[in-house]
PDB file of C-alpha atoms in Angstrom:
ATOM      1  CA  MET A  26       4.472  92.402  59.540  1.00  0.00           C
ATOM      2  CA  LEU A  27       2.829  89.134  58.257  1.00  0.00           C
ATOM      3  CA  ASN A  28       3.127  86.278  60.520  1.00  0.00           C
ATOM      4  CA  THR A  29       1.374  83.384  58.283  1.00  0.00           C
ATOM      5  CA  LYS A  30       3.390  80.138  58.251  1.00  0.00           C
ATOM      6  CA  GLN A  31       3.629  80.494  54.472  1.00  0.00           C
ATOM      7  CA  THR A  32       5.180  84.021  54.312  1.00  0.00           C
ATOM      8  CA  GLU A  33       7.595  83.023  57.268  1.00  0.00           C
ATOM      9  CA  ASN A  34       8.768  79.537  55.647  1.00  0.00           C
ATOM     10  CA  LYS A  35       9.230  81.353  52.423  1.00  0.00           C
ATOM     11  CA  SER A  36      11.667  83.948  53.883  1.00  0.00           C
ATOM     12  CA  VAL A  37      13.739  81.208  55.338  1.00  0.00           C
ATOM     13  CA  PRO A  38      16.928  81.004  53.125  1.00  0.00           C
ATOM     14  CA  PHE A  39      17.789  77.475  51.792  1.00  0.00           C
ATOM     15  CA  TRP A  40      21.032  77.158  53.546  1.00  0.00           C
ATOM     16  CA  LEU A  41      19.206  77.794  57.121  1.00  0.00           C
ATOM     17  CA  TRP A  42      16.658  74.727  56.463  1.00  0.00           C
ATOM     18  CA  PRO A  43      19.127  72.035  57.966  1.00  0.00           C
ATOM     19  CA  ASN A  44      19.412  73.862  60.926  1.00  0.00           C
ATOM     20  CA  VAL A  45      15.569  74.545  61.067  1.00  0.00           C
ATOM     21  CA  LEU A  46      14.676  71.008  60.430  1.00  0.00           C
ATOM     22  CA  GLY A  47      17.025  69.744  63.259  1.00  0.00           C
ATOM     23  CA  LEU A  48      19.503  67.856  60.572  1.00  0.00           C
ATOM     24  CA  ASP A  49      22.893  69.887  61.426  1.00  0.00           C
ATOM     25  CA  ALA A  50      23.285  68.326  64.798  1.00  0.00           C
ATOM     26  CA  PRO A  51      22.887  64.601  63.643  1.00  0.00           C
ATOM     27  CA  ILE A  52      25.006  65.618  60.433  1.00  0.00           C
ATOM     28  CA  VAL A  53      27.922  66.656  62.941  1.00  0.00           C
ATOM     29  CA  ALA A  54      27.505  63.484  64.911  1.00  0.00           C
ATOM     30  CA  VAL A  55      27.718  61.264  62.114  1.00  0.00           C
ATOM     31  CA  VAL A  56      30.753  63.098  60.410  1.00  0.00           C
ATOM     32  CA  TRP A  57      32.402  63.217  63.827  1.00  0.00           C
ATOM     33  CA  GLN A  58      31.792  59.578  64.596  1.00  0.00           C
ATOM     34  CA  TYR A  59      33.189  58.587  61.144  1.00  0.00           C
ATOM     35  CA  LEU A  60      36.008  60.972  61.888  1.00  0.00           C
ATOM     36  CA  PHE A  61      37.122  58.982  64.824  1.00  0.00           C
ATOM     37  CA  ALA A  62      36.347  55.454  62.931  1.00  0.00           C
ATOM     38  CA  ALA A  63      38.689  56.787  60.227  1.00  0.00           C
ATOM     39  CA  VAL A  64      41.427  57.902  62.407  1.00  0.00           C
ATOM     40  CA  PHE A  65      41.330  54.765  64.665  1.00  0.00           C
ATOM     41  CA  GLY A  66      40.691  52.222  62.031  1.00  0.00           C
ATOM     42  CA  ILE A  67      37.338  51.301  63.462  1.00  0.00           C
ATOM     43  CA  LYS A  68      34.638  49.562  61.035  1.00  0.00           C
ATOM     44  CA  ILE A  69      31.076  50.587  62.060  1.00  0.00           C
ATOM     45  CA  PRO A  70      28.214  49.113  60.330  1.00  0.00           C
ATOM     46  CA  ALA A  71      25.999  51.773  58.567  1.00  0.00           C
ATOM     47  CA  SER A  72      23.290  50.766  60.584  1.00  0.00           C
ATOM     48  CA  ASN A  73      25.094  52.308  63.816  1.00  0.00           C
ATOM     49  CA  TYR A  74      25.263  55.626  61.672  1.00  0.00           C
ATOM     50  CA  LEU A  75      21.654  55.678  60.895  1.00  0.00           C
ATOM     51  CA  ALA A  76      20.811  55.009  64.536  1.00  0.00           C
ATOM     52  CA  LEU A  77      23.082  57.676  65.573  1.00  0.00           C
ATOM     53  CA  PHE A  78      21.598  60.198  63.159  1.00  0.00           C
ATOM     54  CA  LEU A  79      18.145  59.291  64.269  1.00  0.00           C
ATOM     55  CA  VAL A  80      18.783  59.197  68.330  1.00  0.00           C
ATOM     56  CA  VAL A  81      20.300  62.780  67.843  1.00  0.00           C
ATOM     57  CA  TRP A  82      17.536  64.121  65.715  1.00  0.00           C
ATOM     58  CA  VAL A  83      14.788  62.771  68.369  1.00  0.00           C
ATOM     59  CA  ILE A  84      16.862  64.412  71.227  1.00  0.00           C
ATOM     60  CA  TYR A  85      17.097  67.637  69.557  1.00  0.00           C
ATOM     61  CA  SER A  86      13.524  67.602  68.250  1.00  0.00           C
ATOM     62  CA  VAL A  87      12.304  67.002  71.734  1.00  0.00           C
ATOM     63  CA  ASP A  88      14.179  69.894  72.993  1.00  0.00           C
ATOM     64  CA  ARG A  89      12.767  71.918  70.549  1.00  0.00           C
ATOM     65  CA  LEU A  90       9.450  70.986  71.108  1.00  0.00           C
ATOM     66  CA  LEU A  91       9.747  71.921  74.828  1.00  0.00           C
ATOM     67  CA  ASP A  92      11.107  75.209  73.490  1.00  0.00           C
ATOM     68  CA  ALA A  93       8.151  75.797  71.439  1.00  0.00           C
ATOM     69  CA  LYS A  94       5.693  74.898  74.117  1.00  0.00           C
ATOM     70  CA  MET A  95       7.232  77.494  76.604  1.00  0.00           C
ATOM     71  CA  LEU A  96       7.822  80.239  73.850  1.00  0.00           C
ATOM     72  CA  ASN A  97       7.125  83.656  75.334  1.00  0.00           C
ATOM     73  CA  SER A  98       7.983  85.824  72.476  1.00  0.00           C
ATOM     74  CA  LYS A  99       7.422  84.975  68.751  1.00  0.00           C
ATOM     75  CA  ILE A 100       8.737  87.902  67.680  1.00  0.00           C
ATOM     76  CA  ASN A 101      12.101  87.636  69.469  1.00  0.00           C
ATOM     77  CA  SER A 102      12.572  84.047  68.893  1.00  0.00           C
ATOM     78  CA  THR A 103      15.105  82.241  66.659  1.00  0.00           C
ATOM     79  CA  THR A 104      13.757  80.881  62.898  1.00  0.00           C
ATOM     80  CA  ARG A 105      13.972  77.164  64.346  1.00  0.00           C
ATOM     81  CA  HIS A 106      11.584  77.901  67.391  1.00  0.00           C
ATOM     82  CA  ASN A 107       9.344  79.849  65.452  1.00  0.00           C
ATOM     83  CA  TYR A 108       9.187  77.003  62.831  1.00  0.00           C
ATOM     84  CA  TYR A 109       8.580  74.363  65.686  1.00  0.00           C
ATOM     85  CA  HIS A 110       5.798  76.601  67.325  1.00  0.00           C
ATOM     86  CA  GLN A 111       3.980  77.149  63.976  1.00  0.00           C
ATOM     87  CA  ASN A 112       4.043  73.373  63.320  1.00  0.00           C
ATOM     88  CA  TYR A 113       3.981  72.250  66.717  1.00  0.00           C
ATOM     89  CA  ARG A 114       1.228  69.309  66.416  1.00  0.00           C
ATOM     90  CA  VAL A 115       2.683  68.015  62.954  1.00  0.00           C
ATOM     91  CA  LEU A 116       6.147  67.824  64.477  1.00  0.00           C
ATOM     92  CA  TYR A 117       5.150  66.489  67.463  1.00  0.00           C
ATOM     93  CA  PHE A 118       3.643  63.425  65.509  1.00  0.00           C
ATOM     94  CA  VAL A 119       6.426  63.268  63.376  1.00  0.00           C
ATOM     95  CA  THR A 120       8.902  63.171  66.213  1.00  0.00           C
ATOM     96  CA  ALA A 121       6.859  60.344  68.030  1.00  0.00           C
ATOM     97  CA  ILE A 122       6.655  58.143  64.967  1.00  0.00           C
ATOM     98  CA  ILE A 123      10.671  58.747  64.253  1.00  0.00           C
ATOM     99  CA  SER A 124      11.149  57.749  68.028  1.00  0.00           C
ATOM    100  CA  ILE A 125       9.462  54.538  67.318  1.00  0.00           C
ATOM    101  CA  PHE A 126      11.399  53.842  64.262  1.00  0.00           C
ATOM    102  CA  THR A 127      14.707  54.884  66.044  1.00  0.00           C
ATOM    103  CA  ALA A 128      13.866  52.529  68.924  1.00  0.00           C
ATOM    104  CA  VAL A 129      13.432  49.550  66.611  1.00  0.00           C
ATOM    105  CA  ILE A 130      16.690  50.376  64.709  1.00  0.00           C
ATOM    106  CA  CYS A 131      18.651  50.608  67.732  1.00  0.00           C
ATOM    107  CA  LEU A 132      17.198  47.117  69.141  1.00  0.00           C
ATOM    108  CA  THR A 133      17.779  45.457  66.267  1.00  0.00           C
ATOM    109  CA  SER A 134      21.171  46.584  65.098  1.00  0.00           C
ATOM    110  CA  ILE A 135      23.277  48.212  67.950  1.00  0.00           C
ATOM    111  CA  PRO A 136      25.402  45.885  70.189  1.00  0.00           C
ATOM    112  CA  PHE A 137      24.054  45.466  73.661  1.00  0.00           C
ATOM    113  CA  ALA A 138      27.056  47.080  75.225  1.00  0.00           C
ATOM    114  CA  VAL A 139      26.257  50.176  73.524  1.00  0.00           C
ATOM    115  CA  LEU A 140      22.913  50.084  74.559  1.00  0.00           C
ATOM    116  CA  LYS A 141      23.796  49.340  78.079  1.00  0.00           C
ATOM    117  CA  PHE A 142      26.134  52.715  78.146  1.00  0.00           C
ATOM    118  CA  GLY A 143      23.484  54.690  76.159  1.00  0.00           C
ATOM    119  CA  LEU A 144      20.940  54.039  78.789  1.00  0.00           C
ATOM    120  CA  MET A 145      23.237  55.466  81.303  1.00  0.00           C
ATOM    121  CA  ILE A 146      23.905  58.462  78.690  1.00  0.00           C
ATOM    122  CA  SER A 147      20.150  58.691  78.479  1.00  0.00           C
ATOM    123  CA  CYS A 148      19.683  59.605  82.082  1.00  0.00           C
ATOM    124  CA  PHE A 149      21.964  62.608  81.484  1.00  0.00           C
ATOM    125  CA  VAL A 150      19.783  63.555  78.707  1.00  0.00           C
ATOM    126  CA  ILE A 151      16.615  63.175  81.027  1.00  0.00           C
ATOM    127  CA  VAL A 152      18.530  65.322  83.709  1.00  0.00           C
ATOM    128  CA  TYR A 153      18.964  67.948  80.999  1.00  0.00           C
ATOM    129  CA  PHE A 154      15.207  67.832  79.938  1.00  0.00           C
ATOM    130  CA  ILE A 155      13.890  68.127  83.819  1.00  0.00           C
ATOM    131  CA  HIS A 156      16.419  70.986  84.195  1.00  0.00           C
ATOM    132  CA  ARG A 157      15.038  72.702  80.721  1.00  0.00           C
ATOM    133  CA  LYS A 158      11.694  72.407  82.003  1.00  0.00           C
ATOM    134  CA  TRP A 159      11.885  73.364  85.498  1.00  0.00           C
ATOM    135  CA  GLY A 160      15.360  74.460  86.472  1.00  0.00           C
ATOM    136  CA  ARG A 161      17.262  77.606  86.547  1.00  0.00           C
ATOM    137  CA  GLY A 162      21.198  78.016  86.486  1.00  0.00           C
ATOM    138  CA  GLY A 163      23.790  75.496  86.135  1.00  0.00           C
ATOM    139  CA  MET A 164      23.164  71.974  85.552  1.00  0.00           C
ATOM    140  CA  ILE A 165      25.322  70.661  88.438  1.00  0.00           C
ATOM    141  CA  VAL A 166      25.327  73.999  90.337  1.00  0.00           C
ATOM    142  CA  PHE A 167      28.615  74.967  88.884  1.00  0.00           C
ATOM    143  CA  LEU A 168      28.848  73.467  85.594  1.00  0.00           C
ATOM    144  CA  PRO A 169      26.682  75.384  82.802  1.00  0.00           C
ATOM    145  CA  LYS A 170      24.273  73.327  80.628  1.00  0.00           C
ATOM    146  CA  GLU A 171      26.079  74.515  77.545  1.00  0.00           C
ATOM    147  CA  ILE A 172      29.246  72.486  78.965  1.00  0.00           C
ATOM    148  CA  PHE A 173      27.112  69.904  80.011  1.00  0.00           C
ATOM    149  CA  VAL A 174      25.330  69.441  76.532  1.00  0.00           C
ATOM    150  CA  GLY A 175      28.728  69.526  74.836  1.00  0.00           C
ATOM    151  CA  LEU A 176      30.310  66.673  76.886  1.00  0.00           C
ATOM    152  CA  VAL A 177      27.171  64.711  76.789  1.00  0.00           C
ATOM    153  CA  PHE A 178      26.969  65.142  72.926  1.00  0.00           C
ATOM    154  CA  ALA A 179      30.755  64.271  72.516  1.00  0.00           C
ATOM    155  CA  ILE A 180      30.542  60.895  74.401  1.00  0.00           C
ATOM    156  CA  GLY A 181      27.281  59.709  72.625  1.00  0.00           C
ATOM    157  CA  THR A 182      28.525  60.533  69.571  1.00  0.00           C
ATOM    158  CA  THR A 183      31.841  58.363  70.066  1.00  0.00           C
ATOM    159  CA  LEU A 184      30.483  55.764  72.096  1.00  0.00           C
ATOM    160  CA  ILE A 185      29.615  53.235  69.067  1.00  0.00           C
ATOM    161  CA  GLY A 186      33.389  53.231  67.986  1.00  0.00           C
ATOM    162  CA  TYR A 187      34.581  52.882  71.546  1.00  0.00           C
ATOM    163  CA  THR A 188      32.001  49.837  71.639  1.00  0.00           C
ATOM    164  CA  TRP A 189      33.593  48.294  68.406  1.00  0.00           C
ATOM    165  CA  THR A 190      37.162  48.542  69.713  1.00  0.00           C
ATOM    166  CA  ARG A 191      35.907  47.207  73.128  1.00  0.00           C
ATOM    167  CA  GLU A 192      37.155  49.914  75.285  1.00  0.00           C
ATOM    168  CA  ILE A 193      33.682  51.522  76.626  1.00  0.00           C
ATOM    169  CA  PRO A 194      35.137  52.706  79.892  1.00  0.00           C
ATOM    170  CA  ASP A 195      37.982  54.505  77.979  1.00  0.00           C
ATOM    171  CA  VAL A 196      35.553  57.144  76.359  1.00  0.00           C
ATOM    172  CA  PHE A 197      34.690  58.826  79.502  1.00  0.00           C
ATOM    173  CA  LEU A 198      38.623  59.644  80.195  1.00  0.00           C
ATOM    174  CA  SER A 199      39.650  59.653  76.288  1.00  0.00           C
ATOM    175  CA  ILE A 200      41.883  62.529  75.416  1.00  0.00           C
ATOM    176  CA  PRO A 201      40.318  62.869  71.584  1.00  0.00           C
ATOM    177  CA  VAL A 202      37.021  62.613  73.430  1.00  0.00           C
ATOM    178  CA  ILE A 203      37.364  65.399  75.763  1.00  0.00           C
ATOM    179  CA  GLY A 204      38.912  67.371  73.041  1.00  0.00           C
ATOM    180  CA  PHE A 205      35.823  66.837  70.927  1.00  0.00           C
ATOM    181  CA  GLY A 206      33.986  67.708  73.918  1.00  0.00           C
ATOM    182  CA  VAL A 207      35.479  71.010  74.343  1.00  0.00           C
ATOM    183  CA  LEU A 208      34.631  71.924  70.888  1.00  0.00           C
ATOM    184  CA  CYS A 209      30.913  70.936  71.375  1.00  0.00           C
ATOM    185  CA  SER A 210      31.080  73.050  74.448  1.00  0.00           C
ATOM    186  CA  MET A 211      32.542  76.109  72.653  1.00  0.00           C
ATOM    187  CA  ASN A 212      30.039  75.474  70.078  1.00  0.00           C
ATOM    188  CA  CYS A 213      26.902  75.364  72.474  1.00  0.00           C
ATOM    189  CA  LEU A 214      28.475  78.464  74.382  1.00  0.00           C
ATOM    190  CA  ALA A 215      28.777  80.448  71.241  1.00  0.00           C
ATOM    191  CA  ILE A 216      25.473  79.766  70.117  1.00  0.00           C
ATOM    192  CA  SER A 217      24.117  81.046  73.498  1.00  0.00           C
ATOM    193  CA  VAL A 218      26.183  83.953  73.408  1.00  0.00           C
ATOM    194  CA  TRP A 219      25.079  84.757  69.589  1.00  0.00           C
ATOM    195  CA  GLU A 220      21.149  84.194  70.352  1.00  0.00           C
ATOM    196  CA  LYS A 221      21.254  86.178  73.691  1.00  0.00           C
ATOM    197  CA  ASP A 222      18.769  88.500  72.352  1.00  0.00           C
ATOM    198  CA  SER A 223      15.900  86.007  71.691  1.00  0.00           C
ATOM    199  CA  ASP A 224      17.077  83.790  74.775  1.00  0.00           C
ATOM    200  CA  ALA A 225      16.459  87.064  77.098  1.00  0.00           C
ATOM    201  CA  PHE A 226      12.783  86.377  76.161  1.00  0.00           C
ATOM    202  CA  ASN A 227      12.693  82.797  75.977  1.00  0.00           C
ATOM    203  CA  HIS A 228      15.431  81.020  77.680  1.00  0.00           C
ATOM    204  CA  ASN A 229      16.504  82.634  80.655  1.00  0.00           C
ATOM    205  CA  SER A 230      18.621  79.923  82.093  1.00  0.00           C
ATOM    206  CA  ALA A 231      21.398  80.093  79.522  1.00  0.00           C
ATOM    207  CA  LEU A 232      24.657  81.093  80.756  1.00  0.00           C
ATOM    208  CA  PRO A 233      24.891  84.621  78.970  1.00  0.00           C
ATOM    209  CA  GLN A 234      21.544  85.359  80.558  1.00  0.00           C
ATOM    210  CA  LEU A 235      22.925  84.292  84.355  1.00  0.00           C
ATOM    211  CA  LEU A 236      26.388  85.764  83.734  1.00  0.00           C
ATOM    212  CA  PRO A 237      26.087  88.594  81.201  1.00  0.00           C
ATOM    213  CA  GLN A 238      29.569  89.238  81.527  1.00  0.00           C
ATOM    214  CA  PHE A 239      30.685  86.098  79.790  1.00  0.00           C
ATOM    215  CA  ALA A 240      28.796  87.211  76.494  1.00  0.00           C
ATOM    216  CA  SER A 241      30.852  90.555  76.403  1.00  0.00           C
ATOM    217  CA  HIS A 242      34.330  88.737  76.970  1.00  0.00           C
ATOM    218  CA  PHE A 243      33.273  85.480  75.005  1.00  0.00           C
ATOM    219  CA  SER A 244      35.807  86.615  72.052  1.00  0.00           C
ATOM    220  CA  LEU A 245      38.763  86.538  74.352  1.00  0.00           C
ATOM    221  CA  ILE A 246      37.369  83.483  76.273  1.00  0.00           C
ATOM    222  CA  SER A 247      37.092  81.485  72.900  1.00  0.00           C
ATOM    223  CA  LEU A 248      40.757  82.727  71.876  1.00  0.00           C
ATOM    224  CA  ILE A 249      42.181  81.122  75.183  1.00  0.00           C
ATOM    225  CA  VAL A 250      40.348  77.983  74.751  1.00  0.00           C
ATOM    226  CA  PHE A 251      41.646  77.672  71.136  1.00  0.00           C
ATOM    227  CA  LEU A 252      45.256  78.447  72.320  1.00  0.00           C
ATOM    228  CA  ILE A 253      45.251  75.963  75.241  1.00  0.00           C
ATOM    229  CA  LEU A 254      43.709  73.020  73.243  1.00  0.00           C
ATOM    230  CA  SER A 255      46.323  74.011  70.005  1.00  0.00           C
ATOM    231  CA  PHE A 256      48.938  73.736  72.475  1.00  0.00           C
ATOM    232  CA  VAL A 257      47.564  70.390  73.740  1.00  0.00           C
ATOM    233  CA  THR A 258      47.489  69.177  70.146  1.00  0.00           C
ATOM    234  CA  TYR A 259      51.009  70.218  69.517  1.00  0.00           C
ATOM    235  CA  THR A 260      52.220  68.022  72.427  1.00  0.00           C
ATOM    236  CA  LEU A 261      50.487  65.177  70.944  1.00  0.00           C
ATOM    237  CA  PHE A 262      51.754  65.494  67.561  1.00  0.00           C
ATOM    238  CA  ARG A 263      53.164  62.073  67.274  1.00  0.00           C
ATOM    239  CA  SER A 264      50.111  60.434  69.140  1.00  0.00           C
ATOM    240  CA  GLU A 265      47.258  58.554  67.548  1.00  0.00           C
ATOM    241  CA  ASP A 266      45.098  61.331  68.895  1.00  0.00           C
ATOM    242  CA  PHE A 267      46.679  64.142  66.823  1.00  0.00           C
ATOM    243  CA  LEU A 268      44.403  64.316  64.062  1.00  0.00           C
ATOM    244  CA  VAL A 269      41.172  64.395  66.036  1.00  0.00           C
ATOM    245  CA  LEU A 270      42.529  66.969  68.445  1.00  0.00           C
ATOM    246  CA  LEU A 271      43.580  68.758  65.478  1.00  0.00           C
ATOM    247  CA  ALA A 272      40.168  68.950  63.959  1.00  0.00           C
ATOM    248  CA  ALA A 273      38.731  69.880  67.413  1.00  0.00           C
ATOM    249  CA  SER A 274      41.265  72.913  67.815  1.00  0.00           C
ATOM    250  CA  LEU A 275      40.776  74.023  64.335  1.00  0.00           C
ATOM    251  CA  GLY A 276      37.032  74.052  65.281  1.00  0.00           C
ATOM    252  CA  CYS A 277      37.450  76.168  68.356  1.00  0.00           C
ATOM    253  CA  GLY A 278      39.762  78.373  66.488  1.00  0.00           C
ATOM    254  CA  LEU A 279      36.948  79.353  63.802  1.00  0.00           C
ATOM    255  CA  ILE A 280      34.494  79.763  66.414  1.00  0.00           C
ATOM    256  CA  SER A 281      36.990  82.323  67.834  1.00  0.00           C
ATOM    257  CA  LEU A 282      37.426  83.881  64.558  1.00  0.00           C
ATOM    258  CA  ILE A 283      33.756  84.086  63.803  1.00  0.00           C
ATOM    259  CA  SER A 284      33.352  85.488  67.332  1.00  0.00           C
ATOM    260  CA  PHE A 285      35.375  88.517  66.344  1.00  0.00           C
ATOM    261  CA  PHE A 286      32.997  89.477  63.567  1.00  0.00           C
ATOM    262  CA  GLU A 287      29.917  88.633  65.359  1.00  0.00           C
ATOM    263  CA  LYS A 288      28.138  92.137  64.813  1.00  0.00           C
ATOM    264  CA  ARG A 289      28.954  92.264  61.171  1.00  0.00           C
ATOM    265  CA  VAL A 290      26.844  88.835  60.603  1.00  0.00           C
ATOM    266  CA  SER A 291      23.208  88.206  60.435  1.00  0.00           C
ATOM    267  CA  ASN A 292      21.816  86.181  63.410  1.00  0.00           C
ATOM    268  CA  GLN A 293      20.692  83.406  60.805  1.00  0.00           C
ATOM    269  CA  LEU A 294      24.047  83.141  59.262  1.00  0.00           C
ATOM    270  CA  ILE A 295      26.342  83.264  62.617  1.00  0.00           C
ATOM    271  CA  ARG A 296      24.265  80.483  63.726  1.00  0.00           C
ATOM    272  CA  VAL A 297      25.018  78.221  60.501  1.00  0.00           C
ATOM    273  CA  LEU A 298      28.592  79.156  60.917  1.00  0.00           C
ATOM    274  CA  ALA A 299      28.461  77.991  64.281  1.00  0.00           C
ATOM    275  CA  ASP A 300      27.834  74.522  63.220  1.00  0.00           C
ATOM    276  CA  VAL A 301      30.491  74.823  60.132  1.00  0.00           C
ATOM    277  CA  ALA A 302      33.006  75.733  62.449  1.00  0.00           C
ATOM    278  CA  VAL A 303      32.526  71.957  64.148  1.00  0.00           C
ATOM    279  CA  LEU A 304      31.831  70.431  61.013  1.00  0.00           C
ATOM    280  CA  ALA A 305      34.319  71.797  58.409  1.00  0.00           C
ATOM    281  CA  PRO A 306      37.827  70.574  60.395  1.00  0.00           C
ATOM    282  CA  ALA A 307      36.387  67.145  60.723  1.00  0.00           C
ATOM    283  CA  LEU A 308      35.786  66.937  56.872  1.00  0.00           C
ATOM    284  CA  LEU A 309      39.057  68.297  56.093  1.00  0.00           C
ATOM    285  CA  ILE A 310      40.790  65.653  58.140  1.00  0.00           C
ATOM    286  CA  ILE A 311      38.518  62.765  56.665  1.00  0.00           C
ATOM    287  CA  ILE A 312      39.394  64.130  53.290  1.00  0.00           C
ATOM    288  CA  PHE A 313      42.969  64.178  54.124  1.00  0.00           C
ATOM    289  CA  LEU A 314      42.766  60.513  55.358  1.00  0.00           C
ATOM    290  CA  LYS A 315      41.345  59.373  52.000  1.00  0.00           C
TER     291      LYS A 315
END
């Protein structure tokens, strides 16, 4: 088996590169921020979308750099972790440069209210990184890290939109944000389940490693979550929150559907499908609104 950089990079399918380069999460964040803006009639400057894209990319890149540094088994690791491991120094430098550029963009284009609450959210991100480096088990004793990450991602993604409507405190209790948080959490849980074999060697704090029974019952769990969220969405049919909740419930439905075919799909493809499940419903609603 060849392990050269050139050989491994050539073996990466073109449709996997957004995931390998860490572009998937920022794209999801921007699309969902646009969905919230479109549904609730909020005008968000283009610079704010750029800032969100860069912030999410930097956070995920730092996380992957930590993963690459702690990589125990390259053979069993994912493609994205191998890529970061092989190109660690270059990506470390690129991440540092983009971090500085991101800070400049945020300080010059983001409203002060967003920066203030963004700093509060950054505390949760720091807690995650500390746990990622030295911790084990749930983030807050009983809360799996996948759910923690999903909720923080949802709040951070929608924060700018709520700032422009001057309703920042509502972001933490907003029904559509919670619905989006459920979808993001299910996405993180699905990825942990579908990558459990590589995590067994490189990421022993993932929920499927701590609770193996969860992975074996994930299809049923995801179906139950989908049905519950769909019921909530149905009850709010006439609410302004309906379209966001509809996108979230459709995303959960896609994750549930994919989970039933997990063993028939390659590890690389199913990783991409996990993000498609989050992205596609939002794009569908945006097109509908046009």
